[in-house]
């Protein structure tokens, strides 16, 4: 079948890597893709939120399966758009409906959903201009620190965790009265702070059946020891050694099953990925957030461990036949180290010439690169995601760090402590 994959980051390079291996894949198109995906399929310069143009392309190229990497087209309602047009209905989408995508698009919707379906999560209250006083009183009732989240999508920057009550009250008022995060923060979710270790669990569902994909842990801060500003993600490890069988049983029973059943009860169409951000609080899983897509860079650690044919899995999910497929996973560890541009996540220079990014004992996924026809250049904050497999985290890390060291461009930076916190759990 012909497949169109949307996105341009390391995550999409990892999707393309797996899809290109499939016997089911005839032609793989990637919009807009990057120099990494260009080696695996045909990059096509399309705006991924312009559904009309995407639809015309799908008809012209006889696309049978449309796979969406990032959240923007999902939250904008790509699934509903394709369902609403007779000539597009037969195209299968790996994408939740507009309503399903609200699990990521609105923190308030997600919290209500969890409350309604008894899914363990932090205590919360949703605040707008109308009940601001209630919000201030709720903050007073909570112990420090405080968690304030802009309701809408805010490019990963909508969450603030102030240490003092005074700061929390000020930020709440700024978010609501002065739209600190624009429209996204006219509604704010205040949450109780949960203490524990975070991990990500990925589920592929056809709306009824589900497959729990390998777990991963990501590293969000720019600095070693989890310090400094938040980034898109500086590395990942899969599987997460503390997510043992007992813990994963709890995740499945308390979170995955009620989530899928909740979608069914609310008649929410959902054929796609559910990315569950979890906090392990003394051995018990609580949901921090839902995303309706795969994570980046978690995908770059998770997919290389999947031995099943990804095109087959995605086709099965999109056509509501997930029961007919089996998930096979490589038991080895995968470690992903992200190489970024100097200065990221603040200002950074682009256009630095890259050398030595070719084959090594790692998989080198392109995240922010561009080609000028001759040279490979940096073109984003996150430049590469380097993944290696090994029989231990240590072994996999040694390979990733060796490859990371060998790749050359001006301003290269990566965290050298990825996975170190997990070494004593192995
Ligand atoms: P979110 O965008 O909801 O994933 O929040 C971003 C980050 O803030 C999470 O990855 C956590 O590290 C942290 N966080 C969010 N909610 C909570 C909470 N209730 N308790 C503790 N940390 C949280
Ligand atoms: N790595 C976190 C995310 O993709 O949202």
Tab-separated table of C-alpha atoms and ligand atoms in Angstrom:
chain	number	residue	atom	x	y	z
A	1	UNK	CA	0.000	0.000	0.000
A	2	UNK	CA	0.994	3.607	-0.418
A	3	UNK	CA	1.538	5.418	2.848
A	4	UNK	CA	1.681	9.107	3.679
A	5	UNK	CA	3.468	9.975	6.918
A	6	UNK	CA	3.136	13.478	8.369
A	7	UNK	CA	5.929	15.209	10.279
A	8	UNK	CA	9.571	16.173	10.020
A	9	UNK	CA	11.403	15.227	13.198
A	10	UNK	CA	13.381	12.365	14.660
A	11	UNK	CA	10.128	10.635	15.533
A	12	UNK	CA	9.065	10.636	11.894
A	13	UNK	CA	12.479	9.378	10.773
A	14	UNK	CA	11.966	6.457	13.174
A	15	UNK	CA	8.463	5.823	11.751
A	16	UNK	CA	9.867	5.960	8.214
A	17	UNK	CA	12.707	3.602	9.155
A	18	UNK	CA	10.221	0.980	10.320
A	19	UNK	CA	7.651	1.547	7.570
A	20	UNK	CA	10.292	1.298	4.844
A	21	UNK	CA	11.231	-2.169	6.154
A	22	UNK	CA	7.710	-3.480	5.597
A	23	UNK	CA	6.750	-5.689	2.676
A	24	UNK	CA	3.306	-4.080	2.819
A	25	UNK	CA	4.714	-0.645	1.975
A	26	UNK	CA	4.736	0.175	-1.740
A	27	UNK	CA	5.562	3.873	-1.819
A	28	UNK	CA	6.200	5.820	1.362
A	29	UNK	CA	5.691	9.578	1.177
A	30	UNK	CA	6.697	11.873	4.021
A	31	UNK	CA	5.338	15.397	4.371
A	32	UNK	CA	7.429	17.411	4.785
A	33	UNK	CA	10.073	14.930	6.049
A	34	UNK	CA	13.783	15.624	6.468
A	35	UNK	CA	17.077	14.493	4.872
A	36	UNK	CA	16.881	11.281	6.933
A	37	UNK	CA	13.412	10.317	5.690
A	38	UNK	CA	14.476	11.238	2.134
A	39	UNK	CA	16.657	8.122	2.152
A	40	UNK	CA	13.660	5.916	2.963
A	41	UNK	CA	10.826	7.395	0.930
A	42	UNK	CA	9.768	10.447	-1.003
A	43	UNK	CA	9.657	13.760	0.844
A	44	UNK	CA	6.902	16.052	-0.246
A	45	UNK	CA	6.602	19.729	0.685
A	46	UNK	CA	3.077	19.964	2.078
A	47	UNK	CA	1.687	21.939	4.997
A	48	UNK	CA	0.481	19.230	7.369
A	49	UNK	CA	-2.362	21.321	8.740
A	50	UNK	CA	-3.762	22.168	5.288
A	51	UNK	CA	-6.226	19.285	5.029
A	52	UNK	CA	-7.483	20.222	1.569
A	53	UNK	CA	-4.021	19.955	0.061
A	54	UNK	CA	-3.293	16.753	1.955
A	55	UNK	CA	-6.555	15.257	0.702
A	56	UNK	CA	-5.796	16.173	-2.910
A	57	UNK	CA	-2.357	14.591	-2.581
A	58	UNK	CA	-3.818	11.406	-1.068
A	59	UNK	CA	-6.261	11.032	-3.966
A	60	UNK	CA	-3.628	11.736	-6.594
A	61	UNK	CA	-1.127	9.243	-5.166
A	62	UNK	CA	-3.712	6.641	-4.125
A	63	UNK	CA	-2.712	6.759	-0.465
A	64	UNK	CA	-4.286	3.961	1.559
A	65	UNK	CA	-2.832	4.710	4.971
A	66	UNK	CA	-2.208	8.137	6.477
A	67	UNK	CA	0.002	8.175	9.561
A	68	UNK	CA	0.175	11.341	11.650
A	69	UNK	CA	3.329	12.023	13.696
A	70	UNK	CA	2.790	15.313	15.564
A	71	UNK	CA	-0.245	16.588	17.461
A	72	UNK	CA	-1.155	19.685	15.448
A	73	UNK	CA	-3.117	17.971	12.628
A	74	UNK	CA	-4.767	15.674	15.181
A	75	UNK	CA	-5.946	18.415	17.487
A	76	UNK	CA	-7.115	20.379	14.432
A	77	UNK	CA	-9.326	17.445	13.460
A	78	UNK	CA	-7.712	15.668	10.504
A	79	UNK	CA	-9.683	12.487	11.212
A	80	UNK	CA	-13.037	14.259	11.151
A	81	UNK	CA	-12.090	16.109	7.965
A	82	UNK	CA	-11.319	12.862	6.115
A	83	UNK	CA	-14.504	11.254	7.461
A	84	UNK	CA	-16.607	14.183	6.309
A	85	UNK	CA	-15.762	13.765	2.608
A	86	UNK	CA	-17.193	10.843	0.661
A	87	UNK	CA	-14.149	10.491	-1.604
A	88	UNK	CA	-11.745	10.368	1.381
A	89	UNK	CA	-13.628	7.957	3.614
A	90	UNK	CA	-11.820	4.880	2.345
A	91	UNK	CA	-8.404	6.247	3.329
A	92	UNK	CA	-7.341	4.721	6.627
A	93	UNK	CA	-5.982	7.106	9.251
A	94	UNK	CA	-3.818	6.385	12.247
A	95	UNK	CA	-5.405	9.256	14.147
A	96	UNK	CA	-7.978	9.818	16.858
A	97	UNK	CA	-11.115	11.805	16.099
A	98	UNK	CA	-11.194	15.504	17.001
A	99	UNK	CA	-12.914	14.654	20.272
A	100	UNK	CA	-10.329	11.959	21.087
A	101	UNK	CA	-7.505	14.379	20.361
A	102	UNK	CA	-8.866	16.625	23.118
A	103	UNK	CA	-7.172	14.231	25.548
A	104	UNK	CA	-4.044	16.142	24.525
A	105	UNK	CA	-5.614	19.388	23.274
A	106	UNK	CA	-7.351	20.251	26.537
A	107	UNK	CA	-5.980	19.473	29.979
A	108	UNK	CA	-9.441	20.151	31.433
A	109	UNK	CA	-11.046	17.604	29.077
A	110	UNK	CA	-8.384	15.037	29.979
A	111	UNK	CA	-8.858	15.551	33.727
A	112	UNK	CA	-12.645	15.306	33.435
A	113	UNK	CA	-12.258	12.121	31.397
A	114	UNK	CA	-10.003	10.588	34.054
A	115	UNK	CA	-12.331	11.591	36.866
A	116	UNK	CA	-15.356	10.215	35.027
A	117	UNK	CA	-13.672	6.856	34.409
A	118	UNK	CA	-11.894	6.495	37.756
A	119	UNK	CA	-8.420	6.664	36.303
A	120	UNK	CA	-5.803	7.510	38.948
A	121	UNK	CA	-4.444	11.050	38.533
A	122	UNK	CA	-3.606	14.079	40.698
A	123	UNK	CA	-6.455	15.959	42.412
A	124	UNK	CA	-7.359	19.069	40.387
A	125	UNK	CA	-9.599	22.049	39.796
A	126	UNK	CA	-10.220	23.924	36.557
A	127	UNK	CA	-10.173	27.701	36.857
A	128	UNK	CA	-11.348	30.500	34.555
A	129	UNK	CA	-11.984	34.203	35.099
A	130	UNK	CA	-15.375	33.309	36.580
A	131	UNK	CA	-14.093	31.196	39.484
A	132	UNK	CA	-10.650	32.709	40.076
A	133	UNK	CA	-11.366	33.071	43.820
A	134	UNK	CA	-12.011	29.337	44.024
A	135	UNK	CA	-8.663	28.759	42.365
A	136	UNK	CA	-6.841	30.884	44.928
A	137	UNK	CA	-8.609	29.037	47.747
A	138	UNK	CA	-7.762	25.642	46.171
A	139	UNK	CA	-4.083	26.632	46.045
A	140	UNK	CA	-4.272	27.469	49.760
A	141	UNK	CA	-5.587	23.980	50.482
A	142	UNK	CA	-2.634	22.266	48.756
A	143	UNK	CA	0.879	21.620	50.047
A	144	UNK	CA	3.795	23.140	48.030
A	145	UNK	CA	4.917	22.936	45.284
A	146	UNK	CA	1.986	23.826	43.024
A	147	UNK	CA	1.189	22.677	39.508
A	148	UNK	CA	-0.481	25.127	37.111
A	149	UNK	CA	-1.284	24.078	33.548
A	150	UNK	CA	-2.615	26.144	30.678
A	151	UNK	CA	-5.613	24.242	29.326
A	152	UNK	CA	-4.700	24.375	25.636
A	153	UNK	CA	-1.680	23.414	23.577
A	154	UNK	CA	1.237	25.665	24.502
A	155	UNK	CA	4.139	23.927	22.735
A	156	UNK	CA	5.133	22.120	25.911
A	157	UNK	CA	5.584	25.388	27.773
A	158	UNK	CA	2.188	25.644	29.449
A	159	UNK	CA	3.093	23.991	32.740
A	160	UNK	CA	4.502	25.970	35.664
A	161	UNK	CA	5.513	24.484	39.019
A	162	UNK	CA	6.073	27.301	41.529
A	163	UNK	CA	7.497	26.501	44.974
A	164	UNK	CA	5.637	29.038	47.068
A	165	UNK	CA	1.973	29.819	47.548
A	166	UNK	CA	2.537	33.491	46.812
A	167	UNK	CA	4.216	32.743	43.475
A	168	UNK	CA	1.507	30.237	42.591
A	169	UNK	CA	-1.231	32.784	43.235
A	170	UNK	CA	0.550	35.411	41.159
A	171	UNK	CA	1.117	33.061	38.245
A	172	UNK	CA	-2.492	31.883	38.307
A	173	UNK	CA	-3.678	35.483	38.066
A	174	UNK	CA	-1.203	36.265	35.278
A	175	UNK	CA	-2.262	33.210	33.322
A	176	UNK	CA	-5.941	34.028	33.536
A	177	UNK	CA	-6.102	37.803	33.642
A	178	UNK	CA	-3.092	38.632	31.458
A	179	UNK	CA	-3.174	35.519	29.209
A	180	UNK	CA	0.442	34.656	30.079
A	181	UNK	CA	0.297	31.760	27.601
A	182	UNK	CA	-2.118	33.402	25.202
A	183	UNK	CA	-5.501	31.828	24.634
A	184	UNK	CA	-4.210	28.497	25.950
A	185	UNK	CA	-4.210	29.862	29.522
A	186	UNK	CA	-7.635	31.466	29.717
A	187	UNK	CA	-8.497	28.216	31.408
A	188	UNK	CA	-6.029	26.812	33.932
A	189	UNK	CA	-5.881	23.396	35.560
A	190	UNK	CA	-4.450	23.449	39.088
A	191	UNK	CA	-3.148	20.100	40.256
A	192	UNK	CA	-1.813	18.527	43.365
A	193	UNK	CA	1.928	17.856	42.997
A	194	UNK	CA	2.808	14.170	42.721
A	195	UNK	CA	6.147	12.867	43.980
A	196	UNK	CA	7.666	9.960	42.107
A	197	UNK	CA	9.524	8.857	38.992
A	198	UNK	CA	8.054	9.540	35.564
A	199	UNK	CA	7.810	7.177	32.633
A	200	UNK	CA	5.884	6.935	29.397
A	201	UNK	CA	3.641	4.114	28.303
A	202	UNK	CA	2.501	3.877	24.685
A	203	UNK	CA	-0.653	2.166	23.546
A	204	UNK	CA	-1.805	1.453	20.007
A	205	UNK	CA	-5.576	1.028	19.798
A	206	UNK	CA	-8.246	0.448	17.189
A	207	UNK	CA	-10.834	1.860	19.593
A	208	UNK	CA	-11.567	-1.496	21.190
A	209	UNK	CA	-8.508	-3.711	21.202
A	210	UNK	CA	-5.120	-2.413	22.282
A	211	UNK	CA	-1.446	-3.261	22.272
A	212	UNK	CA	0.819	-1.932	24.994
A	213	UNK	CA	4.057	-0.956	23.290
A	214	UNK	CA	7.413	-0.858	25.093
A	215	UNK	CA	7.803	1.685	27.900
A	216	UNK	CA	10.304	4.542	27.771
A	217	UNK	CA	11.714	7.241	29.985
A	218	UNK	CA	12.624	10.598	28.535
A	219	UNK	CA	14.917	13.369	29.733
A	220	UNK	CA	13.288	16.755	29.332
A	221	UNK	CA	15.724	19.270	30.835
A	222	UNK	CA	18.652	20.689	28.900
A	223	UNK	CA	21.208	20.209	31.684
A	224	UNK	CA	22.759	17.151	33.272
A	225	UNK	CA	21.159	16.028	36.519
A	226	UNK	CA	17.787	17.253	35.151
A	227	UNK	CA	18.612	20.929	35.511
A	228	UNK	CA	17.915	24.021	33.417
A	229	UNK	CA	15.212	24.748	30.880
A	230	UNK	CA	12.714	22.274	29.483
A	231	UNK	CA	13.340	20.994	25.964
A	232	UNK	CA	11.491	18.801	23.489
A	233	UNK	CA	13.473	15.901	24.950
A	234	UNK	CA	17.197	15.189	25.273
A	235	UNK	CA	17.196	11.407	25.337
A	236	UNK	CA	15.234	8.257	26.047
A	237	UNK	CA	15.670	4.747	27.364
A	238	UNK	CA	13.460	1.743	26.639
A	239	UNK	CA	12.386	-0.362	28.459
A	240	UNK	CA	12.163	1.375	31.830
A	241	UNK	CA	13.669	-1.132	34.279
A	242	UNK	CA	11.462	-0.173	37.221
A	243	UNK	CA	8.312	-0.771	35.155
A	244	UNK	CA	8.322	-4.456	36.043
A	245	UNK	CA	5.514	-6.940	35.492
A	246	UNK	CA	3.692	-6.073	38.708
A	247	UNK	CA	3.768	-2.358	37.912
A	248	UNK	CA	2.690	-2.895	34.287
A	249	UNK	CA	-0.226	-5.047	35.463
A	250	UNK	CA	-1.399	-2.069	37.511
A	251	UNK	CA	-0.944	0.228	34.518
A	252	UNK	CA	-3.019	-2.063	32.319
A	253	UNK	CA	-5.801	-2.705	34.837
A	254	UNK	CA	-6.078	0.755	36.369
A	255	UNK	CA	-5.238	2.957	33.410
A	256	UNK	CA	-5.116	1.355	29.947
A	257	UNK	CA	-8.347	-0.665	30.176
A	258	UNK	CA	-10.429	2.133	31.777
A	259	UNK	CA	-9.061	4.578	29.186
A	260	UNK	CA	-10.096	2.406	26.222
A	261	UNK	CA	-13.441	1.623	27.839
A	262	UNK	CA	-13.940	5.315	28.597
A	263	UNK	CA	-13.441	6.161	24.930
A	264	UNK	CA	-16.008	3.529	23.981
A	265	UNK	CA	-18.530	4.676	26.587
A	266	UNK	CA	-18.246	8.243	25.321
A	267	UNK	CA	-18.477	7.101	21.676
A	268	UNK	CA	-15.113	8.592	20.874
A	269	UNK	CA	-13.609	7.215	17.659
A	270	UNK	CA	-9.965	6.462	18.272
A	271	UNK	CA	-7.628	4.579	15.981
A	272	UNK	CA	-4.127	5.551	16.905
A	273	UNK	CA	-1.593	6.008	19.654
A	274	UNK	CA	-2.237	6.944	23.256
A	275	UNK	CA	0.882	8.204	24.988
A	276	UNK	CA	0.335	8.014	28.722
A	277	UNK	CA	2.702	10.108	30.816
A	278	UNK	CA	2.822	8.371	34.186
A	279	UNK	CA	4.158	9.055	37.648
A	280	UNK	CA	5.224	6.018	39.624
A	281	UNK	CA	4.241	7.044	43.153
A	282	UNK	CA	5.612	4.386	45.503
A	283	UNK	CA	4.827	1.578	43.097
A	284	UNK	CA	1.452	2.910	41.976
A	285	UNK	CA	0.868	4.521	38.561
A	286	UNK	CA	-0.881	7.900	38.222
A	287	UNK	CA	-1.528	9.697	34.944
A	288	UNK	CA	0.347	12.987	34.530
A	289	UNK	CA	-0.943	13.590	31.036
A	290	UNK	CA	-2.247	12.011	27.873
A	291	UNK	CA	-0.858	12.706	24.424
A	292	UNK	CA	-2.553	11.383	21.321
A	293	UNK	CA	0.586	10.619	19.345
A	294	UNK	CA	3.931	8.951	19.908
A	295	UNK	CA	6.593	10.804	21.914
A	296	UNK	CA	9.730	12.354	20.547
A	297	UNK	CA	12.450	11.143	21.334
A	298	UNK	CA	10.728	8.127	22.938
A	299	UNK	CA	9.717	6.763	19.511
A	300	UNK	CA	13.365	6.641	18.497
A	301	UNK	CA	14.023	4.275	21.448
A	302	UNK	CA	10.754	2.308	21.285
A	303	UNK	CA	10.410	1.557	17.552
A	304	UNK	CA	13.859	0.015	17.002
A	305	UNK	CA	12.815	-2.587	19.605
A	306	UNK	CA	9.601	-3.492	17.788
A	307	UNK	CA	10.184	-6.588	15.679
A	308	UNK	CA	6.670	-6.767	14.238
A	309	UNK	CA	5.955	-5.150	10.889
A	310	UNK	CA	4.941	-1.574	11.778
A	311	UNK	CA	2.919	-1.040	8.589
A	312	UNK	CA	0.930	-4.155	9.454
A	313	UNK	CA	0.325	-2.964	13.017
A	314	UNK	CA	-0.786	0.488	11.889
A	315	UNK	CA	-3.002	-0.877	9.119
A	316	UNK	CA	-4.619	-3.211	11.645
A	317	UNK	CA	-5.256	-0.370	14.104
A	318	UNK	CA	-6.641	1.983	11.474
A	319	UNK	CA	-8.927	-0.704	10.014
A	320	UNK	CA	-10.145	-1.866	13.453
A	321	UNK	CA	-8.550	-5.285	13.172
A	322	UNK	CA	-5.922	-5.030	15.856
A	323	UNK	CA	-6.964	-8.448	17.141
A	324	UNK	CA	-5.411	-10.012	14.054
A	325	UNK	CA	-1.854	-8.871	14.755
A	326	UNK	CA	0.800	-9.710	17.273
A	327	UNK	CA	3.365	-7.447	18.863
A	328	UNK	CA	6.914	-8.808	18.952
A	329	UNK	CA	9.479	-6.901	20.940
A	330	UNK	CA	13.246	-7.201	21.098
A	331	UNK	CA	14.113	-7.679	24.806
A	332	UNK	CA	17.299	-5.622	24.481
A	333	UNK	CA	17.622	-2.071	25.789
A	334	UNK	CA	17.550	0.898	23.464
A	335	UNK	CA	19.120	4.205	24.435
A	336	UNK	CA	18.620	7.438	22.524
A	337	UNK	CA	20.892	10.444	22.934
A	338	UNK	CA	19.722	13.690	21.351
A	339	UNK	CA	22.301	16.027	19.822
A	340	UNK	CA	21.245	19.660	19.852
A	341	UNK	CA	22.447	23.020	18.557
A	342	UNK	CA	24.467	25.130	21.018
A	343	UNK	CA	22.142	27.537	22.835
A	344	UNK	CA	19.011	25.390	22.471
A	345	UNK	CA	16.285	25.639	23.836
A	346	UNK	CA	16.996	29.367	23.642
A	347	UNK	CA	18.449	31.068	20.544
A	348	UNK	CA	20.780	28.970	18.436
A	349	UNK	CA	22.499	29.205	15.074
A	350	UNK	CA	21.388	27.161	12.079
A	351	UNK	CA	23.256	26.157	8.939
A	352	UNK	CA	26.297	24.572	10.612
A	353	UNK	CA	27.971	22.003	8.380
A	354	UNK	CA	27.592	18.425	9.688
A	355	UNK	CA	30.241	15.757	9.243
A	356	UNK	CA	30.408	12.082	10.117
A	357	UNK	CA	26.683	11.426	10.495
A	358	UNK	CA	26.781	8.333	8.286
A	359	UNK	CA	26.464	4.732	9.332
A	360	UNK	CA	27.867	3.676	12.651
A	361	UNK	CA	26.851	0.982	15.079
A	362	UNK	CA	23.940	3.260	16.053
A	363	UNK	CA	20.813	4.384	14.250
A	364	UNK	CA	21.205	8.079	13.525
A	365	UNK	CA	17.748	9.645	13.235
A	366	UNK	CA	17.623	13.115	11.740
A	367	UNK	CA	15.614	15.658	13.734
A	368	UNK	CA	16.715	19.120	12.609
A	369	UNK	CA	18.880	18.796	9.526
A	370	UNK	CA	18.697	20.223	6.018
A	371	UNK	CA	20.564	19.528	2.837
A	372	UNK	CA	21.803	22.197	0.455
A	373	UNK	CA	22.397	19.582	-2.222
A	374	UNK	CA	25.997	19.138	-1.246
A	375	UNK	CA	26.323	19.296	2.511
A	376	UNK	CA	24.198	18.293	5.443
A	377	UNK	CA	23.473	21.297	7.672
A	378	UNK	CA	21.901	21.849	11.069
A	379	UNK	CA	18.455	23.373	10.806
A	380	UNK	CA	16.810	22.968	14.193
A	381	UNK	CA	17.311	22.883	17.945
A	382	UNK	CA	17.322	19.110	18.116
A	383	UNK	CA	19.598	17.924	15.302
A	384	UNK	CA	19.911	14.123	15.685
A	385	UNK	CA	18.565	11.347	17.880
A	386	UNK	CA	21.188	8.607	18.152
A	387	UNK	CA	19.815	5.203	19.160
A	388	UNK	CA	21.721	2.048	20.034
A	389	UNK	CA	20.658	-1.378	21.222
A	390	UNK	CA	22.489	-3.379	23.851
A	391	UNK	CA	22.052	-6.154	26.364
A	392	UNK	CA	22.260	-3.626	29.165
A	393	UNK	CA	21.577	0.105	29.382
A	394	UNK	CA	25.292	0.603	29.908
A	395	UNK	CA	26.225	-1.290	26.751
A	396	UNK	CA	23.638	0.563	24.651
A	397	UNK	CA	24.711	3.922	26.098
A	398	UNK	CA	28.375	3.309	25.323
A	399	UNK	CA	27.500	2.900	21.636
A	400	UNK	CA	25.220	5.952	21.535
A	401	UNK	CA	27.814	8.157	23.210
A	402	UNK	CA	30.537	6.937	20.856
A	403	UNK	CA	28.405	7.838	17.834
A	404	UNK	CA	27.396	11.157	19.425
A	405	UNK	CA	31.038	11.997	19.948
A	406	UNK	CA	31.970	11.188	16.350
A	407	UNK	CA	29.313	13.372	14.712
A	408	UNK	CA	30.737	16.833	14.142
A	409	UNK	CA	29.189	20.297	13.846
A	410	UNK	CA	29.884	23.619	15.497
A	411	UNK	CA	28.057	24.040	18.792
A	412	UNK	CA	27.153	20.361	19.251
A	413	UNK	CA	25.781	19.575	22.716
A	414	UNK	CA	24.299	16.474	24.299
A	415	UNK	CA	23.642	15.271	27.812
A	416	UNK	CA	26.168	12.714	28.973
A	417	UNK	CA	23.992	11.473	31.832
A	418	UNK	CA	21.110	9.967	29.825
A	419	UNK	CA	20.040	6.713	31.474
A	420	UNK	CA	22.470	7.045	34.399
A	421	UNK	CA	19.582	7.269	36.882
A	422	UNK	CA	18.337	3.883	35.687
A	423	UNK	CA	21.577	1.933	36.000
A	424	UNK	CA	20.920	0.789	39.563
A	425	UNK	CA	17.458	-0.571	38.677
A	426	UNK	CA	18.777	-3.053	36.081
B	1	LIG	P1	2.515	17.860	31.297
B	1	LIG	O1	2.621	18.815	30.144
B	1	LIG	O2	1.158	17.733	31.868
B	1	LIG	O3	3.171	16.542	30.996
B	1	LIG	O4	3.481	18.452	32.423
B	1	LIG	C1	4.846	18.688	32.168
B	1	LIG	C2	5.706	18.139	33.286
B	1	LIG	O5	5.357	18.745	34.521
B	1	LIG	C3	5.515	16.646	33.518
B	1	LIG	O6	6.301	15.874	32.670
B	1	LIG	C4	5.918	16.516	34.974
B	1	LIG	O7	7.323	16.476	35.101
B	1	LIG	C5	5.442	17.804	35.580
B	1	LIG	N1	4.110	17.623	36.174
B	1	LIG	C6	2.931	17.821	35.566
B	1	LIG	N2	1.907	17.551	36.406
B	1	LIG	C7	2.463	17.190	37.575
B	1	LIG	C8	1.934	16.807	38.841
B	1	LIG	N3	0.616	16.793	39.091
B	1	LIG	N4	2.812	16.493	39.822
B	1	LIG	C9	4.147	16.542	39.597
B	1	LIG	N5	4.700	16.905	38.445
B	1	LIG	C10	3.877	17.227	37.428
B	2	LIG	N1	9.026	13.616	24.760
B	2	LIG	C1	7.807	14.176	25.145
B	2	LIG	C2	6.843	14.415	24.063
B	2	LIG	O1	6.969	13.940	22.955
B	2	LIG	O2	5.855	15.095	24.323
